[in-house]
Coordinates of N, CA and C in Angstrom, one line a residue:
Chain A
X24 N 56.8 -71.3 -11.4 CA 56.1 -72.3 -11.8 C 54.2 -71.6 -11.8
X25 N 53.3 -71.7 -12.5 CA 51.7 -71.5 -12.3 C 51.5 -72.8 -12.5
X26 N 50.2 -72.7 -11.5 CA 49.7 -73.8 -11.4 C 48.4 -73.7 -12.4
X27 N 47.4 -74.6 -12.1 CA 46.2 -74.7 -12.9 C 45.2 -73.4 -12.4
X28 N 44.9 -72.4 -12.9 CA 43.4 -71.8 -12.1 C 42.3 -71.9 -13.0
X29 N 41.3 -71.5 -12.3 CA 40.3 -71.6 -12.5 C 39.6 -70.4 -12.8
X30 N 38.2 -69.8 -13.1 CA 38.1 -68.6 -12.8 C 36.3 -68.7 -13.7
X31 N 35.1 -68.6 -12.7 CA 35.0 -68.0 -11.6 C 35.1 -68.9 -10.3
X32 N 35.0 -68.5 -9.4 CA 35.4 -69.8 -8.5 C 33.5 -70.2 -7.8
X33 N 33.1 -69.1 -7.9 CA 31.6 -69.6 -7.4 C 30.3 -69.0 -9.3
X34 N 29.4 -69.7 -8.6 CA 28.7 -68.5 -10.1 C 27.3 -69.8 -10.0
X35 N 26.0 -68.7 -9.9 CA 25.1 -69.3 -9.5 C 23.8 -68.9 -11.2
X36 N 23.4 -70.2 -11.7 CA 22.8 -69.5 -12.6 C 21.3 -70.3 -12.4
X37 N 20.3 -70.1 -13.6 CA 19.1 -70.1 -13.2 C 18.9 -71.7 -14.7
X38 N 17.8 -72.3 -14.1 CA 17.8 -73.3 -15.0 C 17.1 -72.8 -16.5
X39 N 18.0 -73.6 -17.5 CA 18.2 -72.8 -19.3 C 18.9 -71.9 -19.7
X40 N 19.5 -71.3 -18.5 CA 20.8 -70.3 -19.2 C 22.1 -71.4 -19.3
X41 N 22.7 -70.5 -19.7 CA 24.4 -70.9 -20.4 C 24.9 -70.5 -19.7
X42 N 26.2 -70.8 -19.6 CA 27.1 -71.0 -18.4 C 28.7 -71.3 -19.2
X43 N 29.6 -70.4 -19.4 CA 31.4 -70.6 -19.5 C 32.3 -70.8 -18.9
X44 N 33.1 -71.3 -17.8 CA 34.0 -71.9 -16.8 C 35.3 -71.9 -18.5
X45 N 36.3 -71.8 -17.2 CA 37.5 -70.6 -17.9 C 38.3 -71.4 -17.1
X46 N 39.6 -71.8 -17.8 CA 40.7 -72.7 -17.0 C 41.9 -72.4 -17.8
X47 N 42.8 -72.0 -16.9 CA 44.5 -71.8 -17.1 C 45.2 -72.7 -17.0
X48 N 45.7 -73.9 -17.7 CA 46.8 -74.5 -17.3 C 48.5 -74.5 -17.1
X49 N 48.7 -75.1 -16.7 CA 50.2 -74.9 -15.7 C 51.3 -74.7 -17.3
X50 N 51.8 -74.4 -16.8 CA 52.8 -73.7 -17.4 C 53.5 -75.3 -18.0
X51 N 53.6 -74.8 -19.3 CA 54.2 -76.4 -20.6 C 53.1 -77.5 -20.8
X52 N 51.9 -76.8 -20.4 CA 51.2 -78.5 -20.7 C 50.5 -78.4 -21.2
X53 N 50.2 -79.4 -22.2 CA 49.7 -79.1 -23.8 C 48.0 -80.0 -23.5
X54 N 47.7 -80.5 -22.5 CA 46.4 -80.8 -22.5 C 45.8 -80.8 -21.6
X55 N 44.2 -80.5 -21.4 CA 43.5 -80.5 -20.7 C 42.4 -80.8 -20.6
X56 N 41.8 -81.5 -19.4 CA 40.9 -82.3 -19.3 C 40.2 -81.7 -18.3
X57 N 38.1 -82.6 -18.5 CA 37.3 -81.5 -17.0 C 36.7 -82.6 -16.5
X58 N 36.4 -81.8 -15.8 CA 35.4 -83.2 -14.3 C 34.5 -82.4 -14.3
X59 N 33.3 -83.4 -13.8 CA 32.3 -82.7 -13.3 C 32.1 -83.5 -12.1
X60 N 32.7 -83.1 -10.7 CA 32.2 -84.1 -9.6 C 30.6 -83.3 -8.7
X61 N 29.9 -83.9 -8.6 CA 28.4 -83.6 -7.5 C 29.2 -83.6 -6.1
X62 N 28.3 -83.7 -5.4 CA 28.5 -84.0 -3.7 C 28.4 -85.0 -3.7
X63 N 29.7 -85.8 -2.8 CA 30.1 -87.2 -2.1 C 30.0 -88.1 -3.5
X64 N 30.5 -87.7 -4.4 CA 30.9 -88.4 -5.8 C 32.0 -87.9 -6.0
X65 N 32.7 -89.2 -6.7 CA 34.1 -89.1 -7.1 C 34.5 -87.8 -8.7
X66 N 35.1 -86.9 -9.1 CA 35.0 -86.2 -10.0 C 34.6 -87.4 -11.7
X67 N 33.7 -86.6 -13.0 CA 33.2 -87.9 -13.7 C 34.3 -87.3 -15.1
X68 N 34.5 -88.0 -15.3 CA 35.2 -87.0 -17.1 C 34.5 -86.8 -18.0
X69 N 34.1 -85.6 -18.6 CA 34.0 -84.9 -19.4 C 34.0 -85.1 -20.7
X70 N 35.3 -84.3 -20.5 CA 36.2 -84.5 -21.8 C 37.7 -84.1 -21.5
X71 N 38.2 -84.2 -22.6 CA 39.8 -84.0 -22.9 C 40.0 -83.1 -24.3
X72 N 41.1 -82.4 -23.9 CA 41.3 -81.4 -25.3 C 42.9 -81.8 -25.5
X73 N 43.2 -81.6 -26.6 CA 45.0 -81.9 -26.9 C 45.2 -81.0 -28.1
X74 N 45.9 -80.2 -28.5 CA 46.0 -79.5 -29.5 C 45.1 -78.9 -29.7
X75 N 44.0 -78.5 -29.4 CA 43.1 -77.7 -29.7 C 42.1 -78.6 -30.0
X76 N 42.1 -79.6 -30.0 CA 41.0 -80.8 -30.4 C 40.6 -81.7 -29.3
X77 N 39.1 -82.2 -29.3 CA 38.6 -83.2 -28.5 C 40.0 -84.3 -28.8
X78 N 39.9 -85.4 -27.2 CA 40.3 -86.0 -28.1 C 40.3 -87.5 -26.8
X79 N 38.3 -87.2 -26.5 CA 38.1 -87.5 -26.0 C 36.8 -87.6 -24.6
X80 N 36.2 -88.0 -24.7 CA 34.5 -88.1 -24.1 C 34.0 -88.7 -23.4
X81 N 33.4 -88.3 -22.0 CA 32.7 -89.2 -21.3 C 31.4 -88.6 -21.3
X82 N 30.6 -89.8 -20.9 CA 29.0 -89.9 -20.9 C 28.8 -88.5 -21.0
X83 N 28.7 -87.7 -21.4 CA 28.1 -86.3 -21.6 C 26.9 -86.0 -22.7
X84 N 26.1 -85.4 -22.3 CA 25.2 -84.7 -23.7 C 26.0 -83.4 -24.5
X85 N 25.3 -83.2 -25.6 CA 26.2 -82.7 -26.4 C 26.0 -80.8 -25.9
X86 N 25.7 -80.5 -25.1 CA 25.4 -79.3 -24.3 C 26.3 -79.1 -23.7
X87 N 27.2 -80.0 -23.4 CA 28.5 -79.9 -22.9 C 29.6 -79.5 -23.9
X88 N 30.6 -78.7 -24.4 CA 31.2 -78.2 -25.5 C 32.7 -77.6 -24.2
X89 N 33.5 -77.6 -25.3 CA 34.7 -77.0 -24.7 C 35.6 -76.4 -26.1
X90 N 36.5 -75.7 -25.5 CA 38.0 -75.1 -26.1 C 38.7 -75.0 -25.8
X91 N 39.8 -75.5 -26.6 CA 41.1 -75.0 -26.0 C 42.1 -73.9 -26.9
X92 N 42.8 -73.5 -26.4 CA 43.4 -71.5 -27.0 C 44.6 -72.8 -27.2
X93 N 45.3 -71.7 -28.7 CA 46.3 -72.2 -28.4 C 47.7 -71.6 -27.2
X94 N 47.0 -70.9 -27.1 CA 48.3 -70.7 -25.3 C 47.7 -72.3 -24.7
X95 N 46.7 -73.3 -24.8 CA 46.4 -74.3 -23.6 C 45.8 -73.9 -22.9
X96 N 45.1 -72.8 -22.7 CA 43.8 -72.0 -21.6 C 42.8 -73.4 -22.6
X97 N 41.8 -73.2 -21.6 CA 40.4 -73.9 -22.0 C 39.4 -73.0 -21.8
X98 N 38.2 -73.7 -22.2 CA 37.2 -73.5 -21.7 C 35.9 -74.6 -21.6
X99 N 34.9 -74.4 -20.7 CA 34.4 -75.7 -20.4 C 32.9 -74.8 -20.8
X100 N 31.9 -75.0 -21.8 CA 30.4 -74.5 -21.9 C 29.3 -75.2 -21.8
X101 N 28.8 -74.7 -20.7 CA 27.3 -75.7 -20.9 C 25.4 -75.3 -21.2
X102 N 25.1 -75.6 -22.4 CA 24.1 -74.9 -22.7 C 22.9 -75.4 -22.4
X103 N 21.8 -74.7 -22.0 CA 20.4 -75.2 -21.0 C 20.2 -75.7 -20.2
X104 N 21.4 -75.3 -19.3 CA 21.7 -76.1 -17.8 C 20.2 -76.3 -17.1
X105 N 20.8 -77.8 -16.1 CA 19.5 -78.1 -15.5 C 19.6 -78.4 -14.5
X106 N 18.8 -78.9 -13.1 CA 19.5 -79.1 -11.8 C 20.6 -79.4 -11.4
X107 N 20.8 -80.0 -12.1 CA 21.5 -81.8 -12.5 C 22.6 -81.0 -12.5
X108 N 23.4 -79.7 -13.6 CA 24.1 -79.8 -13.7 C 24.7 -78.8 -12.3
X109 N 24.5 -78.6 -11.1 CA 24.7 -78.4 -10.2 C 26.4 -78.9 -9.9
X110 N 26.9 -78.3 -9.1 CA 28.3 -79.5 -9.3 C 29.6 -78.5 -9.4
X111 N 31.5 -79.6 -8.8 CA 31.3 -78.7 -8.8 C 32.4 -79.2 -10.3
X112 N 33.0 -78.0 -11.1 CA 33.6 -78.4 -12.4 C 35.5 -78.2 -12.1
X113 N 36.0 -79.3 -12.3 CA 37.7 -79.3 -12.1 C 37.7 -79.4 -14.0
X114 N 38.9 -78.1 -13.2 CA 39.9 -78.6 -15.1 C 41.1 -79.3 -14.2
X115 N 42.0 -80.2 -15.2 CA 43.0 -80.6 -14.6 C 43.9 -80.3 -15.9
X116 N 45.1 -80.0 -16.0 CA 46.4 -80.0 -16.8 C 47.2 -80.6 -17.2
X117 N 48.0 -81.9 -18.5 CA 48.9 -82.5 -18.2 C 49.9 -82.2 -19.7
X118 N 50.8 -82.9 -19.0 CA 52.0 -82.7 -20.5 C 51.5 -84.4 -21.0
X119 N 51.0 -84.8 -22.3 CA 50.8 -85.9 -23.0 C 52.0 -86.0 -24.0
X120 N 52.5 -87.4 -24.0 CA 54.0 -87.6 -24.2 C 54.6 -88.1 -23.6
X121 N 54.6 -87.6 -22.1 CA 55.7 -88.0 -21.1 C 55.3 -88.8 -20.8
X122 N 54.7 -89.9 -20.8 CA 55.1 -91.2 -20.6 C 54.2 -91.5 -19.5
X123 N 54.2 -90.6 -18.1 CA 53.7 -89.8 -17.1 C 52.2 -89.5 -17.1
X124 N 51.0 -90.1 -16.3 CA 50.0 -89.3 -16.6 C 49.3 -88.6 -15.6
X125 N 49.9 -87.3 -14.8 CA 49.9 -87.0 -13.9 C 49.4 -85.3 -14.0
X126 N 47.8 -85.8 -13.9 CA 47.0 -84.6 -13.9 C 47.0 -83.7 -12.8
X127 N 47.3 -82.2 -13.1 CA 47.4 -81.3 -12.3 C 46.0 -80.5 -12.3
X128 N 45.4 -80.5 -11.0 CA 44.0 -80.2 -10.9 C 44.2 -78.7 -10.3
X129 N 43.2 -77.8 -10.9 CA 42.8 -76.4 -10.4 C 41.7 -76.7 -9.4
X130 N 41.4 -75.4 -8.4 CA 40.9 -75.2 -7.2 C 38.9 -75.6 -8.0
X131 N 38.5 -75.8 -9.1 CA 37.3 -76.0 -9.4 C 36.3 -74.9 -9.7
X132 N 35.5 -75.1 -10.3 CA 34.2 -74.4 -9.8 C 33.4 -74.3 -9.9
X133 N 32.7 -73.8 -8.4 CA 31.3 -74.5 -8.0 C 30.2 -73.3 -8.2
X134 N 29.5 -74.5 -9.4 CA 28.2 -74.4 -10.6 C 26.7 -74.5 -9.4
X135 N 25.8 -73.6 -9.5 CA 24.8 -73.8 -8.4 C 23.7 -73.1 -9.6
X136 N 22.3 -74.4 -10.0 CA 21.6 -73.9 -10.8 C 20.5 -74.4 -10.4
X137 N 19.5 -73.0 -10.0 CA 18.1 -72.8 -9.2 C 17.2 -72.3 -10.5
Chain B
X12 N 36.9 -99.5 -21.1 CA 36.8 -99.0 -19.8 C 37.3 -99.4 -18.4
X13 N 38.5 -99.7 -18.2 CA 38.7 -100.5 -16.7 C 37.8 -99.6 -15.6
X14 N 36.9 -100.5 -14.6 CA 36.5 -99.7 -13.9 C 37.1 -100.3 -12.4
X15 N 36.5 -99.3 -11.4 CA 37.7 -99.8 -10.3 C 36.8 -99.5 -8.8
X16 N 37.2 -100.4 -7.9 CA 36.6 -100.8 -7.2 C 36.9 -100.7 -5.8
X17 N 37.4 -99.9 -4.7 CA 37.6 -99.0 -3.4 C 36.8 -99.8 -2.1
X18 N 37.3 -100.2 -0.6 CA 36.5 -99.0 -0.3 C 36.1 -98.2 0.2
X19 N 34.7 -98.0 0.6 CA 34.2 -97.1 0.8 C 34.7 -95.3 1.8
X20 N 35.0 -97.0 3.0 CA 35.4 -95.3 4.3 C 37.1 -96.4 5.0
X21 N 37.4 -95.9 5.2 CA 38.6 -97.2 6.5 C 39.0 -95.1 7.4
X22 N 39.0 -95.7 8.8 CA 39.6 -95.2 9.4 C 41.2 -95.6 10.1
X23 N 41.5 -95.1 10.5 CA 43.2 -95.2 11.5 C 43.8 -93.9 12.4
X24 N 44.3 -94.3 13.2 CA 45.0 -94.2 14.1 C 45.9 -93.3 13.5
X25 N 46.8 -91.9 14.2 CA 48.1 -92.0 13.8 C 49.5 -92.2 14.1
X26 N 49.9 -92.7 13.0 CA 51.1 -93.0 13.5 C 51.2 -94.3 12.9
X27 N 50.0 -94.7 12.7 CA 49.9 -96.1 12.1 C 50.1 -95.9 10.5
X28 N 50.4 -97.2 9.9 CA 50.3 -97.8 8.2 C 48.8 -97.5 7.8
X29 N 48.8 -97.1 6.9 CA 47.4 -97.1 5.9 C 47.8 -98.0 4.7
X30 N 46.8 -99.2 4.0 CA 46.8 -99.7 3.6 C 45.4 -100.0 2.4
X31 N 45.2 -99.0 1.2 CA 44.0 -99.2 0.6 C 43.9 -99.8 -0.7
X32 N 42.9 -101.3 -0.6 CA 43.3 -101.6 -1.6 C 42.4 -101.5 -2.6
X33 N 42.8 -101.5 -4.3 CA 41.4 -101.2 -5.1 C 41.4 -102.4 -6.3
X34 N 40.6 -102.7 -6.4 CA 40.3 -104.2 -7.4 C 39.9 -103.0 -8.5
X35 N 40.7 -103.8 -10.0 CA 40.5 -103.1 -11.5 C 40.6 -104.7 -12.1
X36 N 39.7 -105.8 -12.1 CA 39.9 -106.8 -13.0 C 40.2 -106.7 -14.4
X37 N 39.4 -105.4 -14.9 CA 39.2 -105.6 -16.2 C 40.6 -104.9 -16.6
X38 N 41.6 -104.3 -16.1 CA 42.8 -103.4 -16.6 C 43.2 -103.9 -17.6
X39 N 43.3 -103.0 -18.9 CA 44.1 -103.3 -19.9 C 46.0 -103.4 -19.9
X40 N 46.4 -103.4 -20.7 CA 47.7 -103.9 -21.1 C 48.3 -102.9 -21.4
X41 N 48.0 -101.9 -21.5 CA 48.5 -100.5 -21.6 C 47.8 -99.8 -20.4
X42 N 47.3 -100.1 -19.8 CA 46.9 -99.2 -18.1 C 47.8 -99.0 -17.5
X43 N 47.8 -97.7 -16.9 CA 49.0 -97.8 -15.8 C 47.9 -97.0 -14.8
X44 N 48.4 -97.8 -13.2 CA 47.9 -97.3 -12.2 C 47.9 -95.9 -12.0
X45 N 46.8 -95.5 -11.1 CA 47.5 -94.0 -10.3 C 46.5 -93.8 -9.5
X46 N 47.3 -93.0 -8.1 CA 46.5 -92.5 -7.3 C 45.7 -91.2 -6.7
X47 N 45.0 -90.8 -6.3 CA 45.2 -89.4 -6.2 C 44.6 -89.7 -5.0
X48 N 45.4 -88.2 -4.1 CA 44.3 -87.7 -2.9 C 43.4 -86.3 -3.2
X49 N 42.1 -86.3 -2.4 CA 41.4 -85.2 -2.5 C 40.9 -84.7 -0.9
X50 N 41.1 -83.1 -0.7 CA 40.6 -82.3 0.3 C 39.3 -81.9 0.5
X51 N 38.6 -81.8 1.2 CA 37.0 -80.8 0.5 C 37.3 -79.6 0.0
X52 N 36.8 -79.0 -1.2 CA 36.8 -77.9 -1.7 C 38.1 -78.0 -2.7
X53 N 39.2 -78.7 -2.7 CA 40.3 -78.6 -3.5 C 40.1 -80.0 -4.7
X54 N 40.9 -79.2 -5.8 CA 40.7 -81.1 -6.7 C 42.1 -81.8 -6.8
X55 N 41.7 -82.9 -6.9 CA 42.4 -83.9 -6.7 C 44.3 -83.8 -6.9
X56 N 44.7 -84.5 -6.2 CA 46.5 -84.2 -6.2 C 46.6 -85.7 -5.9
X57 N 47.7 -85.8 -7.1 CA 48.4 -86.9 -7.6 C 49.3 -87.3 -6.6
X58 N 49.3 -88.6 -6.3 CA 50.0 -89.4 -5.5 C 50.7 -90.0 -5.9
X59 N 51.0 -91.3 -6.3 CA 52.2 -92.4 -7.1 C 50.9 -92.7 -8.2
X60 N 52.2 -93.1 -9.3 CA 51.7 -93.9 -10.7 C 52.6 -95.4 -10.5
X61 N 51.7 -96.4 -11.0 CA 53.0 -97.8 -11.4 C 52.4 -98.7 -12.7
X62 N 53.4 -99.8 -12.7 CA 51.8 -100.4 -13.5 C 52.5 -101.5 -13.2
X63 N 53.8 -101.6 -12.4 CA 53.7 -103.6 -11.8 C 54.5 -103.1 -11.2
X64 N 54.3 -104.0 -10.0 CA 55.8 -104.4 -8.6 C 55.2 -103.0 -8.0
X65 N 56.2 -102.9 -7.7 CA 56.5 -102.0 -6.5 C 57.3 -101.0 -7.1
X66 N 56.1 -99.2 -6.5 CA 56.6 -98.2 -6.7 C 56.9 -97.6 -5.3
X67 N 57.8 -96.6 -5.3 CA 58.0 -95.7 -4.0 C 58.0 -94.6 -4.6
X68 N 57.9 -93.5 -3.0 CA 58.2 -92.0 -3.5 C 58.1 -91.7 -2.5
X69 N 57.9 -90.5 -2.2 CA 58.4 -90.0 -0.8 C 57.2 -89.0 0.3
X70 N 55.5 -89.6 -0.2 CA 54.6 -89.6 0.8 C 54.2 -91.0 0.3
X71 N 54.1 -91.7 -0.6 CA 53.9 -93.4 -0.4 C 54.2 -94.0 -1.3
X72 N 53.3 -95.4 -1.0 CA 54.1 -96.7 -1.9 C 53.1 -97.4 -2.6
X73 N 53.3 -97.5 -3.9 CA 52.5 -98.6 -4.7 C 52.9 -100.4 -4.8
X74 N 51.9 -101.2 -4.7 CA 52.1 -102.7 -4.5 C 50.7 -102.9 -5.8
X75 N 52.2 -103.6 -6.8 CA 51.5 -104.4 -7.6 C 51.4 -105.8 -7.9
X76 N 50.3 -106.4 -7.9 CA 50.6 -108.1 -7.9 C 50.6 -107.8 -9.3
X77 N 51.2 -109.3 -10.3 CA 51.7 -110.4 -11.4 C 50.7 -109.5 -12.0
X78 N 49.5 -110.2 -11.7 CA 48.5 -110.6 -13.1 C 47.8 -108.8 -12.8
X79 N 47.7 -107.6 -11.7 CA 47.9 -106.5 -11.5 C 46.2 -106.1 -11.8
X80 N 45.4 -107.7 -11.3 CA 44.0 -107.0 -11.4 C 43.2 -106.3 -10.0
X81 N 44.4 -105.9 -8.6 CA 44.5 -104.9 -7.7 C 45.6 -104.3 -7.6
X82 N 45.7 -103.0 -6.7 CA 47.0 -102.4 -6.1 C 46.5 -101.9 -4.8
X83 N 47.6 -101.9 -4.3 CA 47.5 -101.0 -2.9 C 48.6 -100.1 -3.1
X84 N 47.4 -98.8 -1.9 CA 48.6 -97.9 -2.2 C 48.5 -98.3 -0.3
X85 N 50.1 -97.6 -0.1 CA 50.3 -97.8 0.9 C 51.3 -96.5 1.9
X86 N 50.2 -95.8 3.1 CA 50.8 -94.9 3.2 C 51.5 -94.7 4.9
X87 N 52.8 -94.3 4.9 CA 53.2 -95.0 6.8 C 53.0 -93.9 7.5
X88 N 53.0 -94.0 8.6 CA 53.0 -93.6 9.8 C 51.9 -92.0 9.1
X89 N 50.8 -92.5 8.7 CA 49.7 -91.3 8.8 C 49.3 -90.1 9.7
X90 N 49.2 -89.1 9.4 CA 48.8 -87.7 10.3 C 47.6 -87.4 9.8
X91 N 47.1 -86.2 11.3 CA 45.8 -85.8 10.8 C 46.0 -85.4 9.5
X92 N 46.7 -85.0 8.9 CA 46.8 -84.1 7.9 C 46.1 -85.1 6.5
X93 N 46.2 -86.1 6.9 CA 45.8 -87.0 5.7 C 44.6 -87.7 5.6
X94 N 43.6 -87.1 6.6 CA 42.4 -87.0 6.9 C 41.7 -86.8 5.2
X95 N 41.0 -87.3 3.7 CA 41.0 -86.9 2.7 C 39.9 -88.5 2.2
X96 N 40.1 -88.0 0.8 CA 39.5 -89.2 -0.2 C 40.0 -89.2 -1.0
X97 N 40.7 -90.9 -1.2 CA 41.8 -91.6 -2.3 C 40.8 -92.0 -3.5
X98 N 41.4 -91.8 -4.4 CA 41.2 -92.5 -5.8 C 41.9 -93.6 -6.4
X99 N 41.4 -94.2 -6.8 CA 42.3 -94.9 -8.0 C 41.6 -95.2 -8.7
X100 N 42.5 -94.8 -10.0 CA 42.3 -94.4 -11.1 C 43.5 -96.1 -12.2
X101 N 42.6 -96.4 -13.5 CA 43.2 -97.2 -14.0 C 43.0 -96.2 -15.3
X102 N 43.9 -96.5 -16.5 CA 44.1 -95.8 -17.7 C 44.9 -95.7 -18.8
X103 N 45.0 -95.6 -19.7 CA 46.3 -95.8 -20.9 C 47.2 -94.5 -20.9
X104 N 48.3 -94.5 -20.1 CA 48.7 -92.4 -20.0 C 49.5 -92.3 -21.7
X105 N 48.7 -93.4 -22.5 CA 49.7 -92.8 -23.7 C 48.6 -91.8 -24.5
X106 N 47.3 -93.0 -24.4 CA 46.4 -91.8 -24.9 C 45.7 -90.8 -23.7
X107 N 45.7 -91.1 -22.4 CA 44.9 -90.4 -21.4 C 44.0 -89.8 -21.4
X108 N 42.9 -90.1 -22.1 CA 41.6 -89.9 -21.7 C 40.3 -91.3 -21.1
X109 N 40.0 -90.8 -20.9 CA 38.7 -91.5 -20.2 C 39.0 -92.1 -18.6
X110 N 40.0 -91.3 -18.1 CA 39.9 -91.5 -16.7 C 39.3 -91.7 -15.6
X111 N 38.8 -92.8 -15.1 CA 37.4 -93.4 -14.8 C 38.0 -92.6 -13.2
X112 N 37.1 -92.1 -12.1 CA 37.7 -91.6 -10.9 C 36.8 -93.2 -9.7
X113 N 35.6 -93.5 -10.5 CA 35.3 -94.3 -8.9 C 34.4 -93.0 -7.8
X114 N 33.9 -93.4 -6.7 CA 34.1 -93.1 -5.2 C 34.8 -92.3 -4.3
X115 N 36.4 -93.6 -4.8 CA 37.1 -93.5 -3.7 C 36.4 -93.9 -2.6
X116 N 38.2 -93.9 -1.7 CA 38.1 -94.2 0.0 C 38.0 -93.1 1.0
X117 N 37.0 -92.9 1.0 CA 37.2 -91.7 2.6 C 38.3 -92.1 3.9
X118 N 39.0 -92.0 4.1 CA 39.7 -92.1 4.7 C 39.9 -91.0 6.1
X119 N 39.8 -91.4 7.3 CA 39.8 -90.8 8.4 C 40.6 -90.9 9.5
X120 N 41.8 -89.9 9.5 CA 42.8 -90.2 10.8 C 42.3 -89.9 12.1
X121 N 42.2 -90.8 13.3 CA 42.0 -90.1 14.3 C 43.0 -90.6 15.4
X122 N 42.8 -89.3 16.1 CA 44.3 -88.5 16.8 C 44.8 -89.4 17.8

C-alpha cells in the first residue's frame, strides 16, 4: 500500500509568482484535502476534492485553486503569491463513504515566499 | 462549524497516563470527534475517532460524555516518542469537509 506523497519537498518563490504543488493520494482513496500550516499553528483547511469536484472550501481567497485528476491525484495552485503564503502545505487523502473519517497526510511541501 | 478548545501545552513523565481534554460546545448531531498526532516537519497522523461513550484502540482511548460537549484523549504509559502536538477535531464524517484543527496541545514527555 503506497502512502500519500507530495512534491516538491521544498520550494522558494518570489512574491507575485505562481506555484503548483502536487499530491498523490493513497491507493484506493477518492477524496483529497489540502491544508496550510503556518509555523506554530494547526493546519488550516483550504479545500477538499471528491470525484474531481470541489467538495468544501475554507476561508481562503480564489487565488488558491485546485484540481483532482481521475487517478485521484491532486494539485494545489496559488497565484499572486504573498509573503504570508509561506507555510507547510499538507495534502490528505481519505475514502469518503467509509463512515470513518481517517485522513492520511503526506509529509508536506514547505513553501517560502520572498 | 464546530470549533475546539484544548490546553496549549502539557508535560508528563515517562510511564504515566496522560489525559488531554478538548472542549467542543457547538458540536453538531452528525459530528464525530477525531484526534491526530503531529511530529515536527511531518503531516498529522490519525490516532482515534469516536461519536459517544468510549472508544479504545491499540494506542489510545477516547472518552466522550453523554452531552458530547467535550472529549478526553487518554494515552497510557507515555514514552519519550509520544512528545508531539495533539489535535482534536470535530466534523461530519459523511460530508467530511471543513475539519477545523485548532492550535492543538503540545505534549512534552520528560524522562
